Tab-separated table of C-alpha atoms in Angstrom:
chain	number	residue	atom	x	y	z
A	412	MET	CA	80.140	116.415	67.666
A	413	THR	CA	82.977	118.385	69.237
A	414	ASP	CA	83.392	122.141	68.849
A	415	PHE	CA	87.181	121.999	68.720
A	416	ARG	CA	89.847	120.477	66.530
A	417	VAL	CA	93.174	118.879	67.364
A	418	ILE	CA	96.155	120.797	66.015
A	419	ASP	CA	99.867	120.093	65.924
A	420	GLY	CA	101.319	121.610	69.042
A	421	GLY	CA	101.890	121.446	72.746
A	422	ILE	CA	102.357	123.801	75.670
A	423	THR	CA	103.328	126.755	73.422
A	424	ALA	CA	100.302	126.528	71.087
A	425	PRO	CA	98.265	129.272	72.836
A	426	LEU	CA	99.257	132.892	72.245
A	427	GLY	CA	101.835	134.313	74.599
A	428	PHE	CA	103.311	131.127	76.050
A	429	LYS	CA	107.003	130.296	75.657
A	430	ALA	CA	108.729	127.138	76.825
A	431	ALA	CA	112.065	125.353	76.954
A	432	GLY	CA	113.490	122.083	78.179
A	433	LYS	CA	116.941	120.503	78.338
A	434	HIS	CA	119.365	118.344	80.301
A	435	VAL	CA	121.023	120.428	83.021
A	436	GLY	CA	122.623	117.664	85.119
A	437	ILE	CA	119.998	116.535	87.641
A	438	LYS	CA	119.700	113.226	85.796
A	439	ARG	CA	122.539	111.413	84.092
A	440	ILE	CA	121.540	111.818	80.461
A	441	LYS	CA	117.897	112.664	79.729
A	442	LYS	CA	116.304	116.116	79.779
A	443	ASP	CA	115.541	117.083	83.354
A	444	MET	CA	114.313	120.683	83.468
A	445	SER	CA	111.437	122.567	81.837
A	446	ILE	CA	110.308	126.185	81.958
A	447	VAL	CA	107.023	127.709	80.781
A	448	VAL	CA	106.501	131.489	80.744
A	449	SER	CA	103.505	133.652	79.850
A	450	ASP	CA	104.098	137.049	78.275
A	451	VAL	CA	101.375	138.522	80.499
A	452	PRO	CA	100.028	137.532	83.926
A	453	ALA	CA	97.823	134.453	83.697
A	454	LYS	CA	95.064	133.131	85.907
A	455	ALA	CA	95.817	129.706	87.320
A	456	ALA	CA	94.164	126.783	89.056
A	457	GLY	CA	95.416	123.473	90.356
A	458	ALA	CA	94.395	120.059	91.641
A	459	TYR	CA	96.816	118.389	94.024
A	460	THR	CA	97.756	115.015	95.459
A	461	GLN	CA	95.661	113.801	98.397
A	462	ASN	CA	98.686	112.117	99.945
A	463	LEU	CA	99.271	113.494	103.463
A	464	VAL	CA	102.981	113.610	102.587
A	465	LYS	CA	103.344	116.435	100.084
A	466	ALA	CA	106.432	117.621	98.236
A	467	ALA	CA	107.599	121.206	98.729
A	468	HIS	CA	106.222	122.408	95.406
A	469	ILE	CA	102.731	121.111	96.209
A	470	LEU	CA	102.592	123.313	99.304
A	471	TRP	CA	103.988	126.300	97.376
A	472	ASP	CA	101.691	126.010	94.361
A	473	LYS	CA	98.547	125.295	96.368
A	474	ASP	CA	99.016	128.432	98.440
A	475	ILE	CA	99.453	130.490	95.282
A	476	THR	CA	96.505	129.080	93.336
A	477	ASP	CA	94.200	129.055	96.370
A	478	GLU	CA	94.878	132.769	96.778
A	479	GLY	CA	94.003	133.347	93.115
A	480	ARG	CA	97.330	135.011	92.326
A	481	ALA	CA	98.325	135.849	88.761
A	482	ILE	CA	101.061	133.615	87.324
A	483	ARG	CA	103.940	134.447	85.001
A	484	GLY	CA	105.896	131.213	84.890
A	485	LEU	CA	106.532	127.607	85.865
A	486	VAL	CA	109.798	125.758	86.465
A	487	ALA	CA	109.832	121.963	86.732
A	488	VAL	CA	112.622	119.475	87.380
A	489	SER	CA	112.719	115.706	86.968
A	490	GLY	CA	115.029	113.261	88.681
A	491	ASN	CA	114.572	114.705	92.178
A	492	ALA	CA	111.188	114.812	93.941
A	493	ASN	CA	112.171	117.351	96.626
A	494	ALA	CA	109.797	115.468	98.928
A	495	CYS	CA	110.497	114.573	102.578
A	496	THR	CA	113.415	117.016	102.514
A	497	GLY	CA	112.306	119.144	105.467
A	498	GLN	CA	112.832	122.871	105.740
A	499	ARG	CA	115.724	122.731	103.302
A	500	GLY	CA	113.387	121.390	100.619
A	501	ILE	CA	110.949	124.250	101.183
A	502	THR	CA	113.783	126.778	101.005
A	503	ASP	CA	115.224	125.159	97.865
A	504	ASN	CA	111.821	125.180	96.178
A	505	GLU	CA	111.370	128.884	96.925
A	506	ARG	CA	114.823	129.583	95.537
A	507	MET	CA	113.844	127.892	92.266
A	508	ALA	CA	110.871	130.249	91.993
A	509	GLU	CA	113.007	133.260	92.914
A	510	GLU	CA	115.576	132.489	90.228
A	511	LEU	CA	113.053	132.223	87.402
A	512	ALA	CA	111.162	135.248	88.726
A	513	ARG	CA	114.347	137.314	88.663
A	514	LEU	CA	115.033	136.397	85.050
A	515	ILE	CA	111.520	137.173	83.774
A	516	GLY	CA	110.987	140.281	85.905
A	517	ALA	CA	108.268	138.840	88.124
A	518	ASP	CA	107.575	138.319	91.809
A	519	LYS	CA	108.515	134.899	93.181
A	520	LYS	CA	104.851	134.311	94.053
A	521	GLU	CA	104.079	134.599	90.338
A	522	VAL	CA	106.124	131.467	89.626
A	523	LEU	CA	104.849	127.920	90.117
A	524	THR	CA	107.203	124.995	90.660
A	525	ALA	CA	107.159	121.255	90.110
A	526	ALA	CA	109.433	118.296	90.759
A	527	THR	CA	109.351	114.568	90.151
A	528	GLY	CA	111.820	111.785	90.835
A	529	ILE	CA	113.460	110.171	93.844
A	530	ILE	CA	112.006	110.988	97.272
A	531	GLY	CA	114.252	112.062	100.153
A	532	LEU	CA	117.187	113.524	98.258
A	533	ASP	CA	118.255	117.133	98.772
A	534	MET	CA	117.843	119.190	95.643
A	535	PRO	CA	121.226	119.851	93.962
A	536	MET	CA	120.624	123.601	94.029
A	537	GLU	CA	123.872	124.666	92.421
A	538	THR	CA	122.929	122.535	89.416
A	539	VAL	CA	119.303	123.690	89.498
A	540	VAL	CA	120.075	127.416	89.645
A	541	LYS	CA	122.741	127.099	86.966
A	542	GLY	CA	120.253	125.118	84.870
A	543	ILE	CA	117.541	127.778	85.119
A	544	LYS	CA	120.041	130.418	83.975
A	545	GLU	CA	121.172	128.219	81.065
A	546	LEU	CA	117.637	127.306	80.027
A	547	TYR	CA	116.151	130.799	80.180
A	548	PRO	CA	117.675	131.976	76.854
A	549	ASP	CA	116.141	128.951	75.114
A	550	LEU	CA	112.580	130.076	75.843
A	551	SER	CA	110.588	130.399	72.632
A	552	TYR	CA	107.153	129.925	71.075
A	553	ARG	CA	108.497	127.312	68.641
A	554	ARG	CA	106.982	123.860	68.290
A	555	GLU	CA	110.344	122.281	69.094
A	556	SER	CA	110.482	124.193	72.373
A	557	ALA	CA	107.162	122.665	73.434
A	558	LYS	CA	108.521	119.193	72.672
A	559	ASN	CA	111.670	119.880	74.678
A	560	ALA	CA	109.618	121.071	77.638
A	561	ALA	CA	107.425	117.956	77.492
A	562	ALA	CA	110.565	115.797	77.470
A	563	GLY	CA	112.015	117.676	80.434
A	564	ILE	CA	109.318	116.567	82.894
A	565	ILE	CA	109.304	112.797	82.329
A	566	THR	CA	110.939	110.138	84.513
A	567	THR	CA	110.266	106.485	83.667
A	568	ASP	CA	107.861	107.440	80.874
A	569	THR	CA	108.670	105.790	77.557
A	570	PHE	CA	107.191	108.610	75.446
A	571	ILE	CA	106.349	112.293	75.861
A	572	LYS	CA	102.729	113.296	76.296
A	573	GLU	CA	101.529	116.535	74.718
A	574	MET	CA	98.740	117.886	72.551
A	575	ALA	CA	96.901	121.041	71.494
A	576	LEU	CA	93.401	122.086	70.422
A	577	GLU	CA	91.773	125.160	68.967
A	578	MET	CA	88.172	126.324	68.941
A	579	ASN	CA	85.986	129.330	68.297
A	580	ILE	CA	84.724	131.292	71.292
A	581	ALA	CA	82.441	134.207	70.406
A	582	GLY	CA	84.245	134.784	67.123
A	583	LYS	CA	87.752	134.490	68.591
A	584	THR	CA	90.184	131.632	68.021
A	585	VAL	CA	91.095	130.083	71.364
A	586	LYS	CA	93.916	127.576	71.753
A	587	ILE	CA	94.685	125.112	74.513
A	588	GLY	CA	97.988	123.260	74.830
A	589	GLY	CA	99.304	120.775	77.311
A	590	MET	CA	101.975	118.360	78.441
A	591	ALA	CA	101.916	115.629	81.063
A	592	LYS	CA	104.033	112.929	82.639
A	593	GLY	CA	103.104	109.733	84.374
A	594	SER	CA	103.979	106.070	84.271
A	595	GLY	CA	104.278	104.668	87.781
A	596	MET	CA	103.170	105.712	91.283
A	597	VAL	CA	99.777	106.361	89.731
A	598	HIS	CA	96.590	105.868	91.739
A	599	PRO	CA	93.191	107.598	91.996
A	600	ASN	CA	92.653	110.770	94.025
A	601	MET	CA	94.237	113.690	92.260
A	602	ALA	CA	96.735	114.207	91.590
A	603	THR	CA	98.199	111.158	89.952
A	604	VAL	CA	100.485	112.832	87.424
A	605	LEU	CA	102.171	116.057	86.506
A	606	SER	CA	99.867	117.761	84.030
A	607	PHE	CA	100.267	121.295	82.735
A	608	ILE	CA	97.757	123.064	80.475
A	609	THR	CA	98.069	126.528	78.960
A	610	THR	CA	95.334	128.462	77.186
A	611	ASP	CA	94.846	131.960	75.817
A	612	ILE	CA	91.136	132.014	76.685
A	613	ASN	CA	89.794	134.904	78.771
A	614	ILE	CA	87.931	133.290	81.679
A	615	SER	CA	87.374	134.002	85.363
A	616	GLN	CA	89.664	132.270	87.820
A	617	GLU	CA	86.666	130.647	89.504
A	618	LEU	CA	85.420	129.039	86.285
A	619	LEU	CA	88.948	128.081	85.231
A	620	LYS	CA	89.282	126.111	88.454
A	621	LYS	CA	85.842	124.553	88.021
A	622	ALA	CA	86.682	123.361	84.495
A	623	LEU	CA	89.904	121.754	85.726
A	624	ILE	CA	88.392	120.069	88.786
A	625	MET	CA	85.470	118.643	86.798
A	626	SER	CA	87.824	117.110	84.241
A	627	VAL	CA	90.205	115.718	86.865
A	628	LYS	CA	87.351	113.868	88.579
A	629	ASP	CA	86.623	111.740	85.508
A	630	THR	CA	90.148	111.436	84.082
A	631	TYR	CA	93.170	111.367	86.404
A	632	ASN	CA	91.055	110.312	89.377
A	633	MET	CA	89.828	107.271	87.452
A	634	ILE	CA	93.185	105.766	86.485
A	635	SER	CA	95.516	103.411	88.324
A	636	VAL	CA	98.821	101.819	87.394
A	637	ASP	CA	100.061	100.426	90.700
A	638	GLY	CA	97.896	101.656	93.577
A	639	ALA	CA	100.678	103.957	94.832
A	640	MET	CA	99.625	107.571	95.419
A	641	SER	CA	102.428	110.028	94.712
A	642	THR	CA	103.662	112.740	97.057
A	643	ASN	CA	104.384	115.104	94.182
A	644	ASP	CA	101.783	115.130	91.540
A	645	MET	CA	99.277	117.693	90.392
A	646	ALA	CA	97.418	119.218	87.480
A	647	LEU	CA	97.816	122.923	86.697
A	648	ILE	CA	96.060	125.151	84.176
A	649	MET	CA	97.057	128.694	83.196
A	650	ALA	CA	94.929	131.126	81.148
A	651	ASN	CA	96.398	134.451	79.967
A	652	GLY	CA	93.385	135.882	78.072
A	653	LEU	CA	95.340	136.826	74.925
A	654	ALA	CA	92.747	135.239	72.610
A	655	GLY	CA	90.734	138.416	73.178
A	656	ASN	CA	87.311	136.912	73.792
A	657	ALA	CA	84.973	138.592	76.247
A	658	GLU	CA	85.720	137.178	79.689
A	659	ILE	CA	83.708	134.055	80.466
A	660	THR	CA	82.113	134.678	83.850
A	661	GLU	CA	79.036	132.454	83.639
A	662	GLU	CA	78.448	128.768	82.974
A	663	ASP	CA	77.169	129.440	79.471
A	664	GLU	CA	77.662	127.683	76.136
A	665	PHE	CA	81.218	129.001	75.840
A	666	PHE	CA	82.129	127.652	79.268
A	667	GLU	CA	80.674	124.270	78.297
A	668	LYS	CA	82.768	124.250	75.096
A	669	PHE	CA	85.873	125.061	77.095
A	670	CYS	CA	85.095	122.313	79.647
A	671	GLU	CA	84.653	119.809	76.828
A	672	ALA	CA	88.058	120.720	75.410
A	673	VAL	CA	89.833	120.515	78.792
A	674	MET	CA	88.173	117.150	79.414
A	675	PHE	CA	89.354	115.897	76.016
A	676	ILE	CA	92.973	116.823	76.732
A	677	ASN	CA	93.040	115.373	80.239
A	678	GLU	CA	91.293	112.190	79.125
A	679	LYS	CA	93.889	111.771	76.365
A	680	PHE	CA	96.717	112.269	78.868
A	681	ALA	CA	95.110	109.886	81.376
A	682	ILE	CA	94.830	107.155	78.739
A	683	ASP	CA	98.407	107.797	77.574
A	684	ILE	CA	99.660	107.466	81.141
A	685	VAL	CA	97.974	104.100	81.601
A	686	HIS	CA	99.238	102.895	78.214
A	687	ASP	CA	102.696	103.900	79.462
A	688	GLY	CA	102.309	102.128	82.834
A	689	GLU	CA	105.677	100.891	84.027
A	690	GLY	CA	106.316	97.530	82.427
A	691	SER	CA	102.677	97.141	81.378
A	692	GLN	CA	101.585	95.083	78.392
A	693	LYS	CA	97.812	95.527	78.677
A	694	PHE	CA	95.554	98.578	78.732
A	695	ILE	CA	92.288	97.960	80.597
A	696	GLN	CA	89.191	100.133	80.271
A	697	VAL	CA	86.212	99.437	82.506
A	698	ASP	CA	82.771	100.815	81.664
A	699	ILE	CA	80.005	100.444	84.209
A	700	SER	CA	76.416	101.462	83.501
A	701	GLY	CA	73.200	101.011	85.418
A	702	GLY	CA	74.691	101.840	88.808
A	703	ARG	CA	72.448	102.863	91.675
A	704	THR	CA	74.272	106.217	91.699
A	705	THR	CA	77.175	107.734	89.792
A	706	GLU	CA	79.306	107.455	92.920
A	707	ASP	CA	78.525	103.731	93.238
A	708	ALA	CA	79.523	103.258	89.594
A	709	ARG	CA	82.772	105.190	90.171
A	710	ILE	CA	83.673	103.125	93.236
A	711	LEU	CA	82.966	99.851	91.435
A	712	ALA	CA	84.878	100.840	88.290
A	713	LYS	CA	87.942	101.957	90.268
A	714	SER	CA	87.891	98.798	92.376
A	715	ILE	CA	88.513	96.728	89.248
A	716	VAL	CA	91.475	98.639	87.803
A	717	THR	CA	93.144	98.951	91.213
A	718	ASN	CA	92.878	95.266	92.137
A	719	ASP	CA	96.200	93.411	91.893
A	720	LEU	CA	94.550	90.046	91.266
A	721	VAL	CA	92.624	91.483	88.319
A	722	LYS	CA	95.820	93.087	87.024
A	723	THR	CA	97.799	89.849	87.219
A	724	ALA	CA	94.964	87.939	85.531
A	725	MET	CA	95.119	90.382	82.633
A	726	TYR	CA	98.898	89.977	82.529
A	727	GLY	CA	98.431	86.197	82.331
A	728	GLU	CA	95.672	86.578	79.697
A	729	ASP	CA	93.392	84.616	82.013
A	730	ALA	CA	89.614	85.232	81.810
A	731	ASN	CA	89.315	84.907	85.580
A	732	TRP	CA	86.186	87.048	85.915
A	733	GLY	CA	85.702	85.885	89.513
A	734	ARG	CA	88.463	88.274	90.540
A	735	ILE	CA	86.488	91.154	89.042
A	736	ILE	CA	83.326	90.218	90.941
A	737	ALA	CA	85.307	89.829	94.163
A	738	ALA	CA	86.919	93.255	93.694
A	739	MET	CA	83.534	94.868	93.157
A	740	GLY	CA	82.004	93.089	96.129
A	741	GLY	CA	84.681	94.356	98.480
A	742	SER	CA	84.714	97.928	97.165
A	743	GLY	CA	81.909	99.427	99.225
A	744	GLY	CA	79.928	100.321	96.100
A	745	TYR	CA	76.430	98.880	95.813
A	746	PHE	CA	75.235	96.459	93.151
A	747	ASP	CA	72.739	93.622	92.890
A	748	LEU	CA	74.615	90.568	91.638
A	749	LYS	CA	71.396	89.034	90.292
A	750	LYS	CA	71.145	91.815	87.701
A	751	LEU	CA	74.803	91.949	86.627
A	752	LYS	CA	76.019	91.393	83.075
A	753	MET	CA	79.743	91.249	82.217
A	754	GLU	CA	81.562	91.207	78.882
A	755	PHE	CA	85.148	91.361	77.656
A	756	LYS	CA	85.572	92.978	74.258
A	757	ASN	CA	87.985	94.509	71.743
A	758	ASP	CA	88.743	94.224	68.029
A	759	LYS	CA	88.910	90.411	68.372
A	760	GLY	CA	85.260	90.192	69.428
A	761	THR	CA	82.949	90.170	72.437
A	762	LEU	CA	82.925	87.535	75.151
A	763	LEU	CA	79.862	87.268	77.401
A	764	LEU	CA	80.899	86.035	80.863
A	765	MET	CA	77.896	86.691	83.093
A	766	GLU	CA	74.237	87.539	82.582
A	767	ASN	CA	71.671	88.227	85.285
A	768	GLY	CA	74.317	87.263	87.819
A	769	GLU	CA	74.767	83.792	86.344
A	770	PRO	CA	78.002	82.544	84.777
A	771	VAL	CA	77.831	81.947	81.022
A	772	PRO	CA	79.908	79.118	79.505
A	773	PHE	CA	82.500	80.508	77.096
A	774	ASP	CA	85.135	79.299	74.676
A	775	GLU	CA	88.594	79.599	76.278
A	776	ASN	CA	90.184	80.007	72.834
A	777	ILE	CA	88.031	83.054	72.098
A	778	ALA	CA	88.878	84.405	75.540
A	779	LEU	CA	92.585	83.976	74.818
A	780	ASP	CA	92.227	85.779	71.479
A	781	ILE	CA	90.605	88.767	73.174
A	782	LEU	CA	92.947	88.870	76.159
A	783	GLY	CA	95.938	88.414	73.882
A	784	GLU	CA	95.398	91.930	72.524
A	785	GLN	CA	96.993	95.009	74.101
A	786	ASP	CA	93.695	96.828	74.728
A	787	ILE	CA	90.984	95.073	76.744
A	788	TYR	CA	87.571	96.563	77.464
A	789	ILE	CA	85.499	95.282	80.361
A	790	LYS	CA	81.839	96.207	80.086
A	791	ILE	CA	79.614	95.723	83.118
A	792	THR	CA	75.894	96.448	83.022
A	793	LEU	CA	73.957	96.723	86.258
A	794	GLY	CA	70.226	97.093	86.730
A	795	ASP	CA	70.223	99.339	89.756
A	796	GLY	CA	69.815	102.869	88.353
A	797	GLU	CA	71.272	105.437	85.961
A	798	GLY	CA	74.798	105.771	87.364
A	799	LYS	CA	77.722	105.225	85.013
A	800	ALA	CA	81.487	105.555	85.179
A	801	ARG	CA	84.659	104.711	83.285
A	802	SER	CA	88.039	103.795	84.716
A	803	TYR	CA	91.422	103.017	83.169
A	804	GLY	CA	94.139	100.642	84.311
A	805	CYS	CA	96.819	98.221	83.193
A	806	ASP	CA	98.223	94.819	83.995
A	807	LEU	CA	100.951	94.167	86.547
A	808	GLY	CA	103.830	91.840	85.819
A	809	HIS	CA	107.533	91.072	86.156
A	810	GLU	CA	108.747	94.169	84.301
A	811	TYR	CA	107.041	96.525	86.768
A	812	ILE	CA	108.983	94.900	89.601
A	813	ARG	CA	112.255	95.142	87.672
A	814	ILE	CA	111.807	98.825	86.834
A	815	ASN	CA	110.884	99.844	90.373
A	816	GLY	CA	113.425	97.561	91.986
A	817	GLU	CA	116.160	99.436	90.111
A	818	TYR	CA	114.597	102.925	90.261
A	819	ARG	CA	117.216	104.706	92.361
A	820	SER	CA	120.194	103.037	90.715
A	821	ARG	CA	118.953	103.884	87.208
A	822	SER	CA	117.926	107.509	87.784
């Protein structure tokens, strides 16, 4: 049983957080800029892409969060990645932070930045600076402002991703809100998305970071759409303490409740991102239990959702379980094939494919019924230990190629 409840809201649900989002001219039509501001300095933590090529904002934000600096605001743009743009990109990113900092009366190092979109294009700074000035007066705590901010960070996403929770911490009501984007260029090893969480909980910066990193490991790091690791993506969390609870400085019951809530939000966003995979028709969840170690289970689970032959089989609604076994065998994770059991399942039923490492004859019509559904669950039971893991992925088909083949011309 959870100790929190889902409420209507997004990034502005916690006390003291304002937001805004609108179209300022970076993209042709859709909203392309978002701002989030805390009334008081907030603690912050981040998890960042492992790609060796990092966008300017990744370098900026990582320096700030690694130093444990207090944060007052965030400005994000979509439509331009500001990646591989050299020294000019670094200067442009800093100017974004300076402009928002000037408007809210903060130091530039108290402002985080984010960008997503086409790589290699110089940031249209006249448009960006003008946009920040235009958007600043729209900042508010209203529900609609949270929705606008969530819409301002998306690129090829087909729907906005946001949610909010509330819970009781030592007699105080604590709220957590968030928004995320992600659809393509999604692959394990954080970050794989843009994810922003705000909370009014009072917690140490060290434990705030620990809660985020733990959740990222089992959510964003366990999803894959296309095997392409982004240069830009990250997860950020900001906590301003306005809920008024005594500061959480130990890994006690209140910290565990908070971790559970952060995990819930990031898991929801991770699943939404995979459901929104570019051109995807199928959502694939892989559950592995009985692994020799947790790490073995994680490696095996990820090998399935990242394998293109598995993805295309799911697209073709083909129960080609041999591709799954082959993916696992080449992953580097350990398993004893003689002990393996594999099932496909969803609302249409359960299909046993292998037991004790031996293939089980199955009805192709039942297989087609199960694989014809949007959501497909692959359950694999090993007999090697207590390790378990869950990964999320999607199919790969013609529409993905169309969307990405036209990406620059459509943006």
